[in-house]
Short mmCIF file of C-alpha atoms in Angstrom, two decimals:
data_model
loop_
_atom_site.label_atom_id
_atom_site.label_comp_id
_atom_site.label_asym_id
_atom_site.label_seq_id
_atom_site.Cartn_x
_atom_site.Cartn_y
_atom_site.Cartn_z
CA UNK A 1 -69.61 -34.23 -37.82
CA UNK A 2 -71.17 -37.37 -38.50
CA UNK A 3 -74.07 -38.67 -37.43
CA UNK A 4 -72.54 -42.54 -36.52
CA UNK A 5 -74.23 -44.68 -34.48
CA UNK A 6 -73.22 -44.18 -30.77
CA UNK A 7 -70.83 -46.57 -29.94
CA UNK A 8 -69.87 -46.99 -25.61
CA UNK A 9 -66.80 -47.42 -24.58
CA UNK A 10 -66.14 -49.84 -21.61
CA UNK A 11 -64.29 -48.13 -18.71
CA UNK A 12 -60.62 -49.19 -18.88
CA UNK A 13 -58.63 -51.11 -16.32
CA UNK A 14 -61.40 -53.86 -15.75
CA UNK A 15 -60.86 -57.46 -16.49
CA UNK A 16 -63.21 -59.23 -19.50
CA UNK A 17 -63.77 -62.86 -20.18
CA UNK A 18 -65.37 -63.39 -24.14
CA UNK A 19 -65.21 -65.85 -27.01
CA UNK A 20 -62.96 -63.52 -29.36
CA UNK A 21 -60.70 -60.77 -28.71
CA UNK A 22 -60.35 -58.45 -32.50
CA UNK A 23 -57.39 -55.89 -32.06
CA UNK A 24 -58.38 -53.14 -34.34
CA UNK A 25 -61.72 -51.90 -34.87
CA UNK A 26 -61.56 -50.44 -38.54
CA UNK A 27 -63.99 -52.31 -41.38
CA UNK A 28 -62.58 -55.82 -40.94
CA UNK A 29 -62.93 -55.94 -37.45
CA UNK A 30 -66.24 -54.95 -37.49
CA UNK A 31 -66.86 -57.59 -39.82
CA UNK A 32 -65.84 -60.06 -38.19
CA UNK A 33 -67.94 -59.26 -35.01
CA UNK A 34 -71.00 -59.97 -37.46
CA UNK A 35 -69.23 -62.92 -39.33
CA UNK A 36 -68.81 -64.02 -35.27
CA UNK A 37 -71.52 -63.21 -34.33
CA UNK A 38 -73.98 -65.20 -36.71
CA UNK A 39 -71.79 -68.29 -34.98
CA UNK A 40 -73.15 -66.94 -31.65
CA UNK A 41 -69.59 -66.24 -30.74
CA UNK A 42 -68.84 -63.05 -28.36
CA UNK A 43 -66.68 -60.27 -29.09
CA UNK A 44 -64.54 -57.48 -27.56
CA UNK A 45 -62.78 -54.78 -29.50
CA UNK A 46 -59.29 -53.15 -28.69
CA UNK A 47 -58.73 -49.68 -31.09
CA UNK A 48 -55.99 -46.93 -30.24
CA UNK A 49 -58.37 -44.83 -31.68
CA UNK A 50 -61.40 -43.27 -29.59
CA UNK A 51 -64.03 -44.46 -32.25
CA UNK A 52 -64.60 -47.17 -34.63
CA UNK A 53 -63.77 -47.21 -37.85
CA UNK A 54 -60.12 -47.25 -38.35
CA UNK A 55 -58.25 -46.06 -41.47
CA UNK A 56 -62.31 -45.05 -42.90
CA UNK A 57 -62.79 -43.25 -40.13
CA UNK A 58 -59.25 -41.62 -39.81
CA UNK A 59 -57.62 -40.81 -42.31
CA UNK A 60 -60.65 -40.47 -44.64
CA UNK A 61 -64.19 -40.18 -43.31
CA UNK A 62 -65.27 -38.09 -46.26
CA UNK A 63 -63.58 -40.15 -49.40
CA UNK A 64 -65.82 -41.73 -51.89
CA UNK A 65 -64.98 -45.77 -51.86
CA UNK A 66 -66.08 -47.65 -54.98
CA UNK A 67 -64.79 -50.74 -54.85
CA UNK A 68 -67.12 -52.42 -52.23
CA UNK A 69 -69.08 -54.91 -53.41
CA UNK A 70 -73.49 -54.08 -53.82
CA UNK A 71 -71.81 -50.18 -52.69
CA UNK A 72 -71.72 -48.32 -56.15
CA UNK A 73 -70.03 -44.66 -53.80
CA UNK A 74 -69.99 -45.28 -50.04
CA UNK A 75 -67.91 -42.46 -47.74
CA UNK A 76 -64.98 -44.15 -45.15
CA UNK A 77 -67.98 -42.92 -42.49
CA UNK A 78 -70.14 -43.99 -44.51
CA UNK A 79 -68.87 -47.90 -44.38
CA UNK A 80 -68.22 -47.51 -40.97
CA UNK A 81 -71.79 -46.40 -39.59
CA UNK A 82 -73.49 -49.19 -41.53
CA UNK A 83 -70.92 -51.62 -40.37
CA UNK A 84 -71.83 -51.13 -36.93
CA UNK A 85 -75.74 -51.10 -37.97
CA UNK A 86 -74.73 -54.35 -39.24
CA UNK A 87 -73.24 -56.06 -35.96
CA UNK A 88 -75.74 -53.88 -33.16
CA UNK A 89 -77.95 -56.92 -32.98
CA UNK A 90 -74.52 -58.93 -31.56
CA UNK A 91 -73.56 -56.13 -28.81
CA UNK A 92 -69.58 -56.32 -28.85
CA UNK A 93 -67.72 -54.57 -26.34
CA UNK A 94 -65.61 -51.94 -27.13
CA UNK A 95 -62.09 -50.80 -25.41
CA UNK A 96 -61.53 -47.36 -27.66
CA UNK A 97 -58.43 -45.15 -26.88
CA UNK A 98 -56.99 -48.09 -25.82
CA UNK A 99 -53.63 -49.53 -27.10
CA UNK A 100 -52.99 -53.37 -27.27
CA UNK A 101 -49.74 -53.43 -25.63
CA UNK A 102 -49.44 -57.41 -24.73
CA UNK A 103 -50.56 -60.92 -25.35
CA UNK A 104 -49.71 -63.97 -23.00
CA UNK A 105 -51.11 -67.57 -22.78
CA UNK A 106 -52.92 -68.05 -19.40
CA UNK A 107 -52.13 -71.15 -16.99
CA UNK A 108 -55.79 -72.11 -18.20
CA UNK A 109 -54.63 -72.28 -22.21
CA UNK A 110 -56.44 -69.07 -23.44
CA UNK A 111 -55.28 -65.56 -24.02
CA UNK A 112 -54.68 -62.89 -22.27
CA UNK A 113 -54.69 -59.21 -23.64
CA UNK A 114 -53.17 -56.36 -21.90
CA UNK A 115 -54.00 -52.44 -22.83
CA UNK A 116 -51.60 -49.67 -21.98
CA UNK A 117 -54.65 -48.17 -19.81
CA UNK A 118 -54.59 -51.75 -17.59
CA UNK A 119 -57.74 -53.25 -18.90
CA UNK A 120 -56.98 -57.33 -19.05
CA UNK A 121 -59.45 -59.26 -21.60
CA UNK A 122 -59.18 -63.00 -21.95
CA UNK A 123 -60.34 -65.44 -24.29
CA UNK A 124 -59.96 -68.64 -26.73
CA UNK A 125 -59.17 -66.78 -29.84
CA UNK A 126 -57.42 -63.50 -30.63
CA UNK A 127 -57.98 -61.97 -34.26
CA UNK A 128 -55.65 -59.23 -35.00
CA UNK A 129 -57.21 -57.10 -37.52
CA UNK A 130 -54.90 -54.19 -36.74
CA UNK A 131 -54.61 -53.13 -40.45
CA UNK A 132 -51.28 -50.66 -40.92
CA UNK A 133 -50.70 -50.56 -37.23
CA UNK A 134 -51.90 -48.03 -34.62
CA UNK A 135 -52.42 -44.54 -34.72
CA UNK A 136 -50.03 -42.66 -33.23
CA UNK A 137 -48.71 -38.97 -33.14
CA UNK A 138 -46.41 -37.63 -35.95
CA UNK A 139 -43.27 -36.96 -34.87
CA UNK A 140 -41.32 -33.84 -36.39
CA UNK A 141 -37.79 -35.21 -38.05
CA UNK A 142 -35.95 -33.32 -35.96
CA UNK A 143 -32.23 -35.05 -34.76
CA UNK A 144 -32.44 -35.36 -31.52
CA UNK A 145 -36.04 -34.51 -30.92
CA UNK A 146 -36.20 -38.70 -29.16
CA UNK A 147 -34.09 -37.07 -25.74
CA UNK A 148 -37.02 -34.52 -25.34
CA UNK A 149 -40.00 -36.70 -25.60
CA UNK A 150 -42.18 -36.81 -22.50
CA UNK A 151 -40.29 -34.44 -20.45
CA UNK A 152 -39.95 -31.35 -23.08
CA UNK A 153 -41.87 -32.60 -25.72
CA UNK A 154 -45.68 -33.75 -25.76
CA UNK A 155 -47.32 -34.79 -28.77
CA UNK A 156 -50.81 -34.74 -26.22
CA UNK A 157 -51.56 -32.57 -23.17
CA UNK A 158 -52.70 -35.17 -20.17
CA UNK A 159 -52.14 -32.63 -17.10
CA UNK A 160 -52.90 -29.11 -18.07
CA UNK A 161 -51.23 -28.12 -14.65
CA UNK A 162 -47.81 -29.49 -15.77
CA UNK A 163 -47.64 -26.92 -18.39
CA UNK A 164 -48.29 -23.87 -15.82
CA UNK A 165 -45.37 -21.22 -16.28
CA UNK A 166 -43.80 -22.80 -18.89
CA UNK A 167 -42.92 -20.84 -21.89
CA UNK A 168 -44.51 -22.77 -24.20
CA UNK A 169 -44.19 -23.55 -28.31
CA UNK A 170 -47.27 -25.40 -29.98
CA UNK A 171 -46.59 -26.35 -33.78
CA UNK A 172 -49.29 -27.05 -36.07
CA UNK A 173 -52.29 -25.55 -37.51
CA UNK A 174 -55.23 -28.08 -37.21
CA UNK A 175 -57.72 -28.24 -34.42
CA UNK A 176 -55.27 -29.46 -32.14
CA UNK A 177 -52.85 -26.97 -32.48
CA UNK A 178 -55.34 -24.68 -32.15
CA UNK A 179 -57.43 -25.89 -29.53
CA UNK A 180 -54.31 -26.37 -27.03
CA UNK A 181 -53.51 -22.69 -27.66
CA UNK A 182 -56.27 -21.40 -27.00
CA UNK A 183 -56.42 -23.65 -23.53
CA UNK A 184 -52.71 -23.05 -22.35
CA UNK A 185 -52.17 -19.89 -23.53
CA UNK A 186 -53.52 -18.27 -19.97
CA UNK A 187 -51.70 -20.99 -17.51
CA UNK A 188 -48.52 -20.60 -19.75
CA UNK A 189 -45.80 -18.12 -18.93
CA UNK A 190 -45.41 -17.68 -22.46
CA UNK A 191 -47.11 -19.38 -25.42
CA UNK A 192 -46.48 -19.01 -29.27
CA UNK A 193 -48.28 -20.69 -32.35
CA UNK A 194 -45.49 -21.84 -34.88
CA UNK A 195 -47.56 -22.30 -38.60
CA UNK A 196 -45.96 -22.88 -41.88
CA UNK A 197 -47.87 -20.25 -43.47
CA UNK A 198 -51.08 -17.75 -42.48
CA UNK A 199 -53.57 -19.43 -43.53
CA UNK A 200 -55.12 -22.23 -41.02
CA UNK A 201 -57.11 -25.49 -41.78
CA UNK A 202 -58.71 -25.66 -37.90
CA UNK A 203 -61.89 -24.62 -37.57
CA UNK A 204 -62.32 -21.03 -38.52
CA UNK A 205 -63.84 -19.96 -35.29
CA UNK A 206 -60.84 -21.15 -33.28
CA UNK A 207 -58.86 -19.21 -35.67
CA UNK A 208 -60.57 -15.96 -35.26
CA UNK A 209 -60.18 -16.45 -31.07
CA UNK A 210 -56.60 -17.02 -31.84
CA UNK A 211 -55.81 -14.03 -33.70
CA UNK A 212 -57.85 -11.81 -31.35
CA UNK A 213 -55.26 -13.50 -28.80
CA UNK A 214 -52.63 -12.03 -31.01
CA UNK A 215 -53.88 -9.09 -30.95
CA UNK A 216 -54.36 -8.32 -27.67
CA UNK A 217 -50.70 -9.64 -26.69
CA UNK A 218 -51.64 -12.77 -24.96
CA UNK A 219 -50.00 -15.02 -27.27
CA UNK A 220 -47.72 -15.21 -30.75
CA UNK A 221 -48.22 -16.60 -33.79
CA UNK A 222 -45.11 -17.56 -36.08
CA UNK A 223 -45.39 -18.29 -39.73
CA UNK A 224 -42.18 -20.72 -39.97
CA UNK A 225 -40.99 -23.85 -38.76
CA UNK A 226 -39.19 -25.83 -35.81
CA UNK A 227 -35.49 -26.07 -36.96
CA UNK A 228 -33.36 -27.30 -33.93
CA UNK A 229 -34.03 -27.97 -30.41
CA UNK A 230 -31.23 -26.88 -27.95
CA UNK A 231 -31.12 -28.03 -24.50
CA UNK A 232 -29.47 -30.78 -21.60
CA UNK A 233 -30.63 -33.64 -20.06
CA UNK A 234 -34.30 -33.88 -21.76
CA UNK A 235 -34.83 -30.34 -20.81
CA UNK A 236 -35.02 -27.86 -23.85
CA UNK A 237 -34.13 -24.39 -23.41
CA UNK A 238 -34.44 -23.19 -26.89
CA UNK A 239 -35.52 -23.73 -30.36
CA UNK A 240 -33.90 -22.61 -33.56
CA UNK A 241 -36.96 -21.48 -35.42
CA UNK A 242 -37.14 -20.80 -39.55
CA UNK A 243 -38.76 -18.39 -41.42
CA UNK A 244 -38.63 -16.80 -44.63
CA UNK A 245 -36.94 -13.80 -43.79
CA UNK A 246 -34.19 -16.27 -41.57
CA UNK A 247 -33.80 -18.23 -38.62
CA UNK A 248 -33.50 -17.04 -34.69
CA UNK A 249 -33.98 -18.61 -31.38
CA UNK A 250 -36.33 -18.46 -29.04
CA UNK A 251 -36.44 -19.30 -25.18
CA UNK A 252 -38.92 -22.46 -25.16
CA UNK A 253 -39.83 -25.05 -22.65
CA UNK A 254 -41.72 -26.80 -23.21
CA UNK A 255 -42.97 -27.56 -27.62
CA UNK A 256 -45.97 -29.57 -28.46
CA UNK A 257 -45.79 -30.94 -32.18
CA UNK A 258 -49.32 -31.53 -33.56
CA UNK A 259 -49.12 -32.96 -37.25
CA UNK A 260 -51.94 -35.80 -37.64
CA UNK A 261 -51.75 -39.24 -36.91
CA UNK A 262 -49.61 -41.87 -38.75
CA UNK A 263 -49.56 -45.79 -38.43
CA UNK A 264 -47.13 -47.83 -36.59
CA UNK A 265 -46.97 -51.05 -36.37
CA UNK A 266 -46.63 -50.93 -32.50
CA UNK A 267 -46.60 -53.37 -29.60
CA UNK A 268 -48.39 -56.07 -32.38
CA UNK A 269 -44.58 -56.34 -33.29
CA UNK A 270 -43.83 -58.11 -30.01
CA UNK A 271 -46.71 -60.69 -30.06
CA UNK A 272 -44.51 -63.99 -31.33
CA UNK A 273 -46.41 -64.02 -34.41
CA UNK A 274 -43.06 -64.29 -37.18
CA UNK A 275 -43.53 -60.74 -39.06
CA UNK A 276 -41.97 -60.42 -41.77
CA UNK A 277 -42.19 -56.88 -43.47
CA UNK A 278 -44.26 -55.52 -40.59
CA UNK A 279 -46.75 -58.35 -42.05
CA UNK A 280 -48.28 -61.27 -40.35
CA UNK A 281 -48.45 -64.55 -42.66
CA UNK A 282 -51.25 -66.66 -42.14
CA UNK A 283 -52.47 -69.46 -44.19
CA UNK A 284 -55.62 -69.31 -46.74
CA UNK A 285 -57.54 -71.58 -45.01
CA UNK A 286 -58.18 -70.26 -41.57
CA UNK A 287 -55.87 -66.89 -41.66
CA UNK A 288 -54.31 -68.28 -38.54
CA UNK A 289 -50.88 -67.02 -37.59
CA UNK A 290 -47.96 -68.94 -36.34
CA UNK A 291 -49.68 -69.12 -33.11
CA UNK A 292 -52.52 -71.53 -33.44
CA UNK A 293 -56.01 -70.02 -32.12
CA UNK A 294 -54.47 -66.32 -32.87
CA UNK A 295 -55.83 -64.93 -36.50
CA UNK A 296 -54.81 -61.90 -38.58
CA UNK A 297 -57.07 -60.48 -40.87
CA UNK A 298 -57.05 -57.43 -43.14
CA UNK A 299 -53.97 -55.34 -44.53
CA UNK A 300 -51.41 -56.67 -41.75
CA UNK A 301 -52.05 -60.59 -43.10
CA UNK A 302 -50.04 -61.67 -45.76
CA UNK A 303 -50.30 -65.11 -47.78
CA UNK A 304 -49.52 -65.49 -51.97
CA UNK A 305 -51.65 -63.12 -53.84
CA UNK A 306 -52.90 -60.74 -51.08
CA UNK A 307 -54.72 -57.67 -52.15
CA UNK A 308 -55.00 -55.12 -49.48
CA UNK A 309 -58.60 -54.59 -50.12
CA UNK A 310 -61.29 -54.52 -47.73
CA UNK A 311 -63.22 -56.75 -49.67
CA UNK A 312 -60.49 -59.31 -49.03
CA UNK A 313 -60.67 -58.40 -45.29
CA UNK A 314 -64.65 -59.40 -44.81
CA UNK A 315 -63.97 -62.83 -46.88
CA UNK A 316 -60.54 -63.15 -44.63
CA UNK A 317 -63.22 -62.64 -41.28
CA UNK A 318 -65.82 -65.06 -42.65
CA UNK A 319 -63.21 -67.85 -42.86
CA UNK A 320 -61.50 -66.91 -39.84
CA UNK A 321 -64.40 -67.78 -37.82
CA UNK A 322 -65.52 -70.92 -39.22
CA UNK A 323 -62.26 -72.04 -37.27
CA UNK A 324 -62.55 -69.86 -34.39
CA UNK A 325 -65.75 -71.31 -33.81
CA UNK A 326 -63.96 -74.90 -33.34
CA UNK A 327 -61.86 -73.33 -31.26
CA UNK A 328 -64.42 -71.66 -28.75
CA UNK A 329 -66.86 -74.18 -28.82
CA UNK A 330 -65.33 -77.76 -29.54
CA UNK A 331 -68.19 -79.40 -28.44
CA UNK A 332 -70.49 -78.49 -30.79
CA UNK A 333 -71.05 -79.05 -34.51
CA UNK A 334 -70.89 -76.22 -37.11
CA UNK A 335 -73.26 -75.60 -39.11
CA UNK A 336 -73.49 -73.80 -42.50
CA UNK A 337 -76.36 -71.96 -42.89
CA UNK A 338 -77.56 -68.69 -44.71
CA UNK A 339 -78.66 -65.22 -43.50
CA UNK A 340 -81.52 -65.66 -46.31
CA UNK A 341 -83.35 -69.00 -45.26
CA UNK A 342 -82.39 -69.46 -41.77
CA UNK A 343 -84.96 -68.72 -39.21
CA UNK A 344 -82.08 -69.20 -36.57
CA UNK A 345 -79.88 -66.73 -37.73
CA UNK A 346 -82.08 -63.86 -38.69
CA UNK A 347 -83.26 -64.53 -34.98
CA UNK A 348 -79.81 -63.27 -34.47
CA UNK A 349 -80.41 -60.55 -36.58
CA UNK A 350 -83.34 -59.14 -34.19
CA UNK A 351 -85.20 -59.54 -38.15
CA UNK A 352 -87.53 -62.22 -37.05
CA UNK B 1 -47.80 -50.90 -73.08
CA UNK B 2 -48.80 -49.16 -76.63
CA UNK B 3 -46.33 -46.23 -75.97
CA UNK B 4 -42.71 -46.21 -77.90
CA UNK B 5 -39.55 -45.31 -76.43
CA UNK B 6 -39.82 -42.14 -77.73
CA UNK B 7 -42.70 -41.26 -75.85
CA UNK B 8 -41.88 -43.16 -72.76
CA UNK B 9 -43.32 -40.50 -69.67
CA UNK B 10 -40.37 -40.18 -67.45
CA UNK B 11 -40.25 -39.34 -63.89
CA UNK B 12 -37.08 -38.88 -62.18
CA UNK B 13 -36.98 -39.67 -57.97
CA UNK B 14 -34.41 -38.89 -55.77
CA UNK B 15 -34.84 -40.74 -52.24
CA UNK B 16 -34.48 -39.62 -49.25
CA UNK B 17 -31.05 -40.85 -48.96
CA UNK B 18 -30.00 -39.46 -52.20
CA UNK B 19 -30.52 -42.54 -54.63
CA UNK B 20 -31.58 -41.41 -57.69
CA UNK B 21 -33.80 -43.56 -60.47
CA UNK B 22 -35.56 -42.69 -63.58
CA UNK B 23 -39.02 -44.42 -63.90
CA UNK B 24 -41.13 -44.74 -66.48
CA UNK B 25 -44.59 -43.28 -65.39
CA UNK B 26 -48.08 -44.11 -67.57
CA UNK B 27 -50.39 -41.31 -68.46
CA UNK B 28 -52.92 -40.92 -65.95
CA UNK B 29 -51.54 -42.17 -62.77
CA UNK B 30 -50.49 -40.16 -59.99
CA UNK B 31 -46.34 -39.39 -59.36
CA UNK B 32 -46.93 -41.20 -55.91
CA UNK B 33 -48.20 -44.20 -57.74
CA UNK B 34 -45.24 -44.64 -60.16
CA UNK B 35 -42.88 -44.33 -57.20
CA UNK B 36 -45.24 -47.15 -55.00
CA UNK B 37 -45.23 -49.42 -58.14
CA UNK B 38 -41.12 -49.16 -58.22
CA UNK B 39 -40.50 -50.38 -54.66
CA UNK B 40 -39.12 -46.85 -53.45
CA UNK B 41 -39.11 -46.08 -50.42
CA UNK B 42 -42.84 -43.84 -50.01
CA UNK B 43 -44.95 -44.39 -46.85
CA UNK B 44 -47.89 -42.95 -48.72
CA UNK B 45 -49.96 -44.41 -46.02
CA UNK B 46 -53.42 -42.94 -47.39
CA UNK B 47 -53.56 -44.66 -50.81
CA UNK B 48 -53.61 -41.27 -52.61
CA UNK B 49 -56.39 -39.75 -50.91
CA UNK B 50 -54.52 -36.80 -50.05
CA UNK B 51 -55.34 -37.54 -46.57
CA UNK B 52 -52.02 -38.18 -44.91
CA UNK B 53 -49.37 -35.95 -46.33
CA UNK B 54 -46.67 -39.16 -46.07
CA UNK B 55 -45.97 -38.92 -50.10
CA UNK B 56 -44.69 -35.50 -49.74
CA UNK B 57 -42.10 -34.33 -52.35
CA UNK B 58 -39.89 -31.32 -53.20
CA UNK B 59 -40.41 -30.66 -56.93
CA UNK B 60 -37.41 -29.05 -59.23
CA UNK B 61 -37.54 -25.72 -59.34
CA UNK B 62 -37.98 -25.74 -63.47
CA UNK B 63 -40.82 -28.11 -63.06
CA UNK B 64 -43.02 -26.14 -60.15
CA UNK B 65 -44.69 -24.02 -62.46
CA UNK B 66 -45.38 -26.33 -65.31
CA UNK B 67 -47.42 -28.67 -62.44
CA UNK B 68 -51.28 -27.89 -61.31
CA UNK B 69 -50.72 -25.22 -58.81
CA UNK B 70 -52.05 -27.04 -55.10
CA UNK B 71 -55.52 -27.26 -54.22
CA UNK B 72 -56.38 -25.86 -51.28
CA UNK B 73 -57.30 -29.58 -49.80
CA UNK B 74 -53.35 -30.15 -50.99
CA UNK B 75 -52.06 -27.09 -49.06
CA UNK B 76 -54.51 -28.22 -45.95
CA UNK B 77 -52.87 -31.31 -45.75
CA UNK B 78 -49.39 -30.52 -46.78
CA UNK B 79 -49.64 -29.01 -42.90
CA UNK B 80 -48.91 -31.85 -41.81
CA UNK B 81 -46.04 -32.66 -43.42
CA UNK B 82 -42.81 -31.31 -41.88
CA UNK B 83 -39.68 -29.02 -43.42
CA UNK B 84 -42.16 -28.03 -46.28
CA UNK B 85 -40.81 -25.40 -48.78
CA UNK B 86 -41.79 -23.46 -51.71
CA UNK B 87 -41.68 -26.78 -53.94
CA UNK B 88 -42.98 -29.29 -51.53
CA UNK B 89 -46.55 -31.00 -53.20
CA UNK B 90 -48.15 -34.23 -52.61
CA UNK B 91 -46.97 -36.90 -54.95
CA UNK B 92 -50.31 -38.31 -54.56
CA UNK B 93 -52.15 -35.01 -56.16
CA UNK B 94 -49.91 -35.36 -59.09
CA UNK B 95 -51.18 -36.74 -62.13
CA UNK B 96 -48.20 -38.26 -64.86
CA UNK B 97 -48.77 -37.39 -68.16
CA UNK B 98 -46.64 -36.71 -71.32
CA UNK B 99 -46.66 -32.47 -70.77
CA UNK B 100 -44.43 -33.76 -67.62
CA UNK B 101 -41.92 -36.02 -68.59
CA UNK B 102 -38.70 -35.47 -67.17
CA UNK B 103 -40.61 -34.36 -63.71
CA UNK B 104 -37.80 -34.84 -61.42
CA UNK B 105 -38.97 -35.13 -57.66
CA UNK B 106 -37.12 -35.71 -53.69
CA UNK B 107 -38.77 -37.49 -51.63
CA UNK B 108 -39.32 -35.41 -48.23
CA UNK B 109 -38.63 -35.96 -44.68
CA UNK B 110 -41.70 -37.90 -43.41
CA UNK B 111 -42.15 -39.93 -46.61
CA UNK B 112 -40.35 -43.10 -45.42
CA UNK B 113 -41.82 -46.17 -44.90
CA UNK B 114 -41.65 -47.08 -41.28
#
């Protein structure tokens, strides 16, 4: 594992008051905290997942990335943990595992953000920087699979207890797979491990505790795949499962589908911002949406000419605050001024 | 382009509704890549980092052994791809080049763009 700075997550369900709500914590977002930051603006940060970083720290933590500028090779992780060196002297707030689920004008004329977890955040200016979406389970292609969901099928385990005496199917063979069946296997009245083939990515001590589980009887493992689910009303009785040598069915209750993450667009889709192509236009100016004092920045923007760079992203954050700024403090003049000569902002910066 | 219609690299999709294009792939760039640049329908969410399996294709039987066989970083992540067979591969892991013209490819379950 990495070695990233610690990043603490605020307890969910509170209510929050700041200068600048950012949806998404990946590179952009962090960004933006600093480009916000150097305009003493004050920041909290809504991510579904539970640490920063986003696609970089997602989907690849461990990739080389050339293509950022005065960064000849720098790792997704890599980015990320200097990113957040980069905006500790400006101490944003951070709402991780949390989904942005809703966004409402207040009586007062600011914002309000709602997560899925309760937690109510309200401010002048929202910057979505929510990149391809949220994070969210894969779910098998499997017809039908939508009627199971949540009473049969569980693409997470929240209550252990619920799965007590259920005969239970767990499909995958990464550390989650892996991890649940070796937690469930002695609550469940049956559990089995369904893998496409023997050999297992998860970490190889899991592995080994798994097969010895095997061994001694207290669980199966099957090599093959989830065909079709068979059952009434939400509640699945049995699986068609495929392998090589054929296909049979087996008795199941309960099946928990663990295949990675992908991005969907999610509950962004319902914020009144005029998508078009899962895409939020903005203009080149100010990257504000349709929705004056709301801002999108990053791969879900779109305007002529877009790259879906992260390079693009930081310049996107930069100007995004120069306006955000009038927003959140109208009041007071802006002023231009350089991280290189100004005593005032490397006072900021904690470098003077 | 400096290549001739004779030596045009071909790679033939089918989607995942049955469509079926011929494209004309440069030498060098990965299957996933050609399809992307085309407009067909390939979540390929990653960018090619084999990190996501969403670019994951079933390759014609004649062509399977004339590719790269799968890394072992391929076959890690093709575990998350679903109703993978003998011929399924990352599109993203492989590389166009004139030894493979005429690749014909189907793009998986799980590939399409949300």
């Amino acid at each position: 594992m990495s070695n990233s700075p610690s990043v603490i997550s605020q307890n969910p369900g509170e209510h929050h008051e700041t200068d600048v709500i950012i949806v998404g914590a990946g590179p952009v977002g962090l960004f933006a905290v600093f480009e916000l930051g150097l305009l003493d603006l004050k920041c909290h940060l809504v991510d579904i997942l539970d640490r920063p970083g986003g696609q970089c720290a997602e989907l690849y933590p461990e990739k080389p990335i050339y293509d950022i500028p005065g960064s000849p090779l720098v790792s997704g992780q890599g980015l990320t943990d200097n990113l957040l060196a980069q905006i500790k002297p400006f101490g944003a707030k951070y709402h991780l595992a949390e989904m942005a689920t809703a966004l409402e004008k207040t009586d007062a004329g600011k914002w309000r953000l709602t997560t899925d977890l309760g937690t109510t955040i309200e401010a002048p200016v929202v910057v979505i920087a929510a990149g391809g979406g949220s994070f969210q389970p894969k779910k098998p292609p499997i017809p039908d699979i939508a009627k199971y969901e949540g009473s049969s099928v569980f693409y997470a385990v929240r209550e252990m207890e619920q799965f007590r005496g259920k005969n239970i199917l767990i499909a995958g063979g990464g550390d989650s797979a892996l991890d649940w069946a070796l937690n469930l296997h002695d609550i469940a009245g049956s559990l089995a491990l369904i893998h496409r083939r023997p050999d297992f990515r998860a970490a190889p001590d899991s592995v080994n505790k798994m097969r010895e589980l095997v061994t001694t009887g207290k669980m199966e493992l099957i090599v093959g795949q989830v065909g079709q689910l068979h059952g009434d009303d939400g509640q699945l009785s049995s699986v068609t499962i495929k392998t090589k040598e054929g296909e049979f069915s087996r008795d199941v209750d309960c099946l928990l589908p663990f295949f990675g993450l992908t991005m969907k667009l999610g509950p962004v889709a319902e914020f009144g911002l005029n998508l078009h192509e899962n895409l939020i236009p903005v203009d080149t100016e100010k990257f504000e949406t349709s929705e004056p004092s709301v801002f999108a920045i990053g791969d879900i923007n779109s305007y002529p000419g877009k790259l879906k760079l992260i390079l693009s992203g930081f310049h996107e954050a930069a100007l995004m605050s120069q306006q955000a700024f009038r927003i959140c403090r109208p009041d007071e003049k802006l002023r231009f001024q350089y991280t290189t000569s100004s005593t005032n902002l490397q006072k900021k910066l904690g470098v003077r | 382009m400096s290549q001739t219609d004779d030596n045009k690299i071909i790679l033939k999709v089918t989607t995942q509704s049955g469509e079926k294009h011929e494209l004309i792939a440069l030498d060098g760039w990965r299957a996933m890549e050609v399809i992307r640049d085309y407009g067909l329908p390939i979540k390929a969410e990653c960018g090619g980092a084999c990190s996501c399996a969403t670019c994951h294709v079933y390759v014609d039987a004649k062509w399977q052994d004339k590719l790269f066989p799968p890394t072992e970083e391929e076959e890690d992540m093709l575990d998350e791809a679903f109703e993978v067979q003998e011929n399924s591969r990352l599109s993203c892991q492989i590389l166009m080049s004139e030894a493979l013209s005429g690749l014909s490819v189907t793009l998986a379950p799980g590939s399409e763009p949300e």
